GROMACS .gro file of C-alpha atoms in nm:
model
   78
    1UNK     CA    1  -5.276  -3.146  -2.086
    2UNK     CA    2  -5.535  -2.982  -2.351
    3UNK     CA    3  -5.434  -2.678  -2.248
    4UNK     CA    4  -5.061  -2.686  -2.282
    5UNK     CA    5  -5.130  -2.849  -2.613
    6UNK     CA    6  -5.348  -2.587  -2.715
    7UNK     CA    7  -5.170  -2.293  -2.636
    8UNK     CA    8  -4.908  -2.460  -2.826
    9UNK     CA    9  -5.102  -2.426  -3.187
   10UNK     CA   10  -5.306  -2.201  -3.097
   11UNK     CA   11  -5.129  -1.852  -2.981
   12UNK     CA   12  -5.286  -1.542  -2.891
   13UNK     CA   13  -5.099  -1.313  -3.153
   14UNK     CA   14  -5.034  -0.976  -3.287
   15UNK     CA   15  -5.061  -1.062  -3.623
   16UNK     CA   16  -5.406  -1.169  -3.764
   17UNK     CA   17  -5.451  -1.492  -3.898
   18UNK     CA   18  -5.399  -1.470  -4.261
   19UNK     CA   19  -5.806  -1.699  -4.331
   20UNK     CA   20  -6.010  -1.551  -4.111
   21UNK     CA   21  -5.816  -1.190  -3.989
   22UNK     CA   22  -5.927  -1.307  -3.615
   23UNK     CA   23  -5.686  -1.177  -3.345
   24UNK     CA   24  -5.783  -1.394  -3.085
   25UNK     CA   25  -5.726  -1.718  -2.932
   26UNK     CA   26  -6.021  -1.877  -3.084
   27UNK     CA   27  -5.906  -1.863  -3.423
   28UNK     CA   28  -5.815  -2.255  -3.511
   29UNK     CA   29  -5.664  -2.171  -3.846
   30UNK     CA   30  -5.360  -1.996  -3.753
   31UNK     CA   31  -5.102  -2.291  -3.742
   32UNK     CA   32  -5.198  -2.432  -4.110
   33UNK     CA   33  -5.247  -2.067  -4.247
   34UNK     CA   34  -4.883  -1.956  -4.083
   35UNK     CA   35  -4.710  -2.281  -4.195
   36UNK     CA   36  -4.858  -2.230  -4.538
   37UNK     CA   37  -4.728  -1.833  -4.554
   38UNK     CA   38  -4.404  -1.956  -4.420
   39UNK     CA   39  -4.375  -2.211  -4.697
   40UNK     CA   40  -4.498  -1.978  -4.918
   41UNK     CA   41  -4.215  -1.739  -4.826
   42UNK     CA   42  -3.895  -2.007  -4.827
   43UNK     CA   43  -4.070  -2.107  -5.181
   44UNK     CA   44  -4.023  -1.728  -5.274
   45UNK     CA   45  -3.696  -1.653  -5.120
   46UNK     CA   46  -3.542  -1.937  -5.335
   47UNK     CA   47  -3.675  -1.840  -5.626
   48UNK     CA   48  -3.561  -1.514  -5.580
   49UNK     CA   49  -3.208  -1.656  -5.490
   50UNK     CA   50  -3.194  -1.880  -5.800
   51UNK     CA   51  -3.292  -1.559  -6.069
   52UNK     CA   52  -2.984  -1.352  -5.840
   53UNK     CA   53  -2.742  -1.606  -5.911
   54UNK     CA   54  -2.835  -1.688  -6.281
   55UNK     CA   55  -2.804  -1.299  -6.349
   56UNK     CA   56  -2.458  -1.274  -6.187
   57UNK     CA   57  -2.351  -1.590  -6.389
   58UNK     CA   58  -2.493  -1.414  -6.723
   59UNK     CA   59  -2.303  -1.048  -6.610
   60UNK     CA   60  -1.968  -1.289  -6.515
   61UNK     CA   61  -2.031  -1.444  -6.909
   62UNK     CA   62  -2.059  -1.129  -7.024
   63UNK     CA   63  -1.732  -0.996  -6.843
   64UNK     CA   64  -1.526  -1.281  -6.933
   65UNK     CA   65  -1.652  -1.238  -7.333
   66UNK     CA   66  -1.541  -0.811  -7.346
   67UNK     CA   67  -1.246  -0.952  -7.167
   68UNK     CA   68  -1.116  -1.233  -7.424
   69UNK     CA   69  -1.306  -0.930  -7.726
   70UNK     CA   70  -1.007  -0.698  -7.551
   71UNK     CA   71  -0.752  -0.914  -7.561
   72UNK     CA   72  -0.765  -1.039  -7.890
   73UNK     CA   73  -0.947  -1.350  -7.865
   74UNK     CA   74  -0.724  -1.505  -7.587
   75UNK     CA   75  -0.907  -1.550  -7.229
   76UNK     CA   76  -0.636  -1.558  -6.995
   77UNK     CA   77  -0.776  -1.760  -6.642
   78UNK     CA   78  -0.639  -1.592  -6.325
   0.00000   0.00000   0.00000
């Protein structure tokens, strides 16, 4: 039962462990090292996300104000 629990945190894998670079099964780190990357990562995407979608408001803002400058001060909503 060690064994299947084992291989279950502990993979063989391509990829080097990110704390000690060890490509072999022996490497006990990989599982808090990989969950901490792929935290890491979601943390990044979102923030990434967040900056896209406060630029496209600001460009929208931007749009919408040469709009209502164009037509005279009036904003007409679609």
């Amino acid at each position: 039962m060690d064994n299947f629990i084992n291989s279950l945190f502990y993979r063989k894998s391509s990829v080097p462990c990110l704390g000690c670079s060890d490509r072999t099964e022996s490497c006990h780190c990989t599982c808090k090292h990989y969950a901490d990357w792929v935290k890491k990562s979601k943390d990044t995407t979102n923030k990434i996300h967040k900056e896209k979608t406060m630029q496209n408001l600001i460009e929208q803002a931007k749009t919408q104000r040469a709009i209502k400058k164009k037509l005279g001060g009036k904003l007409y909503e679609r």
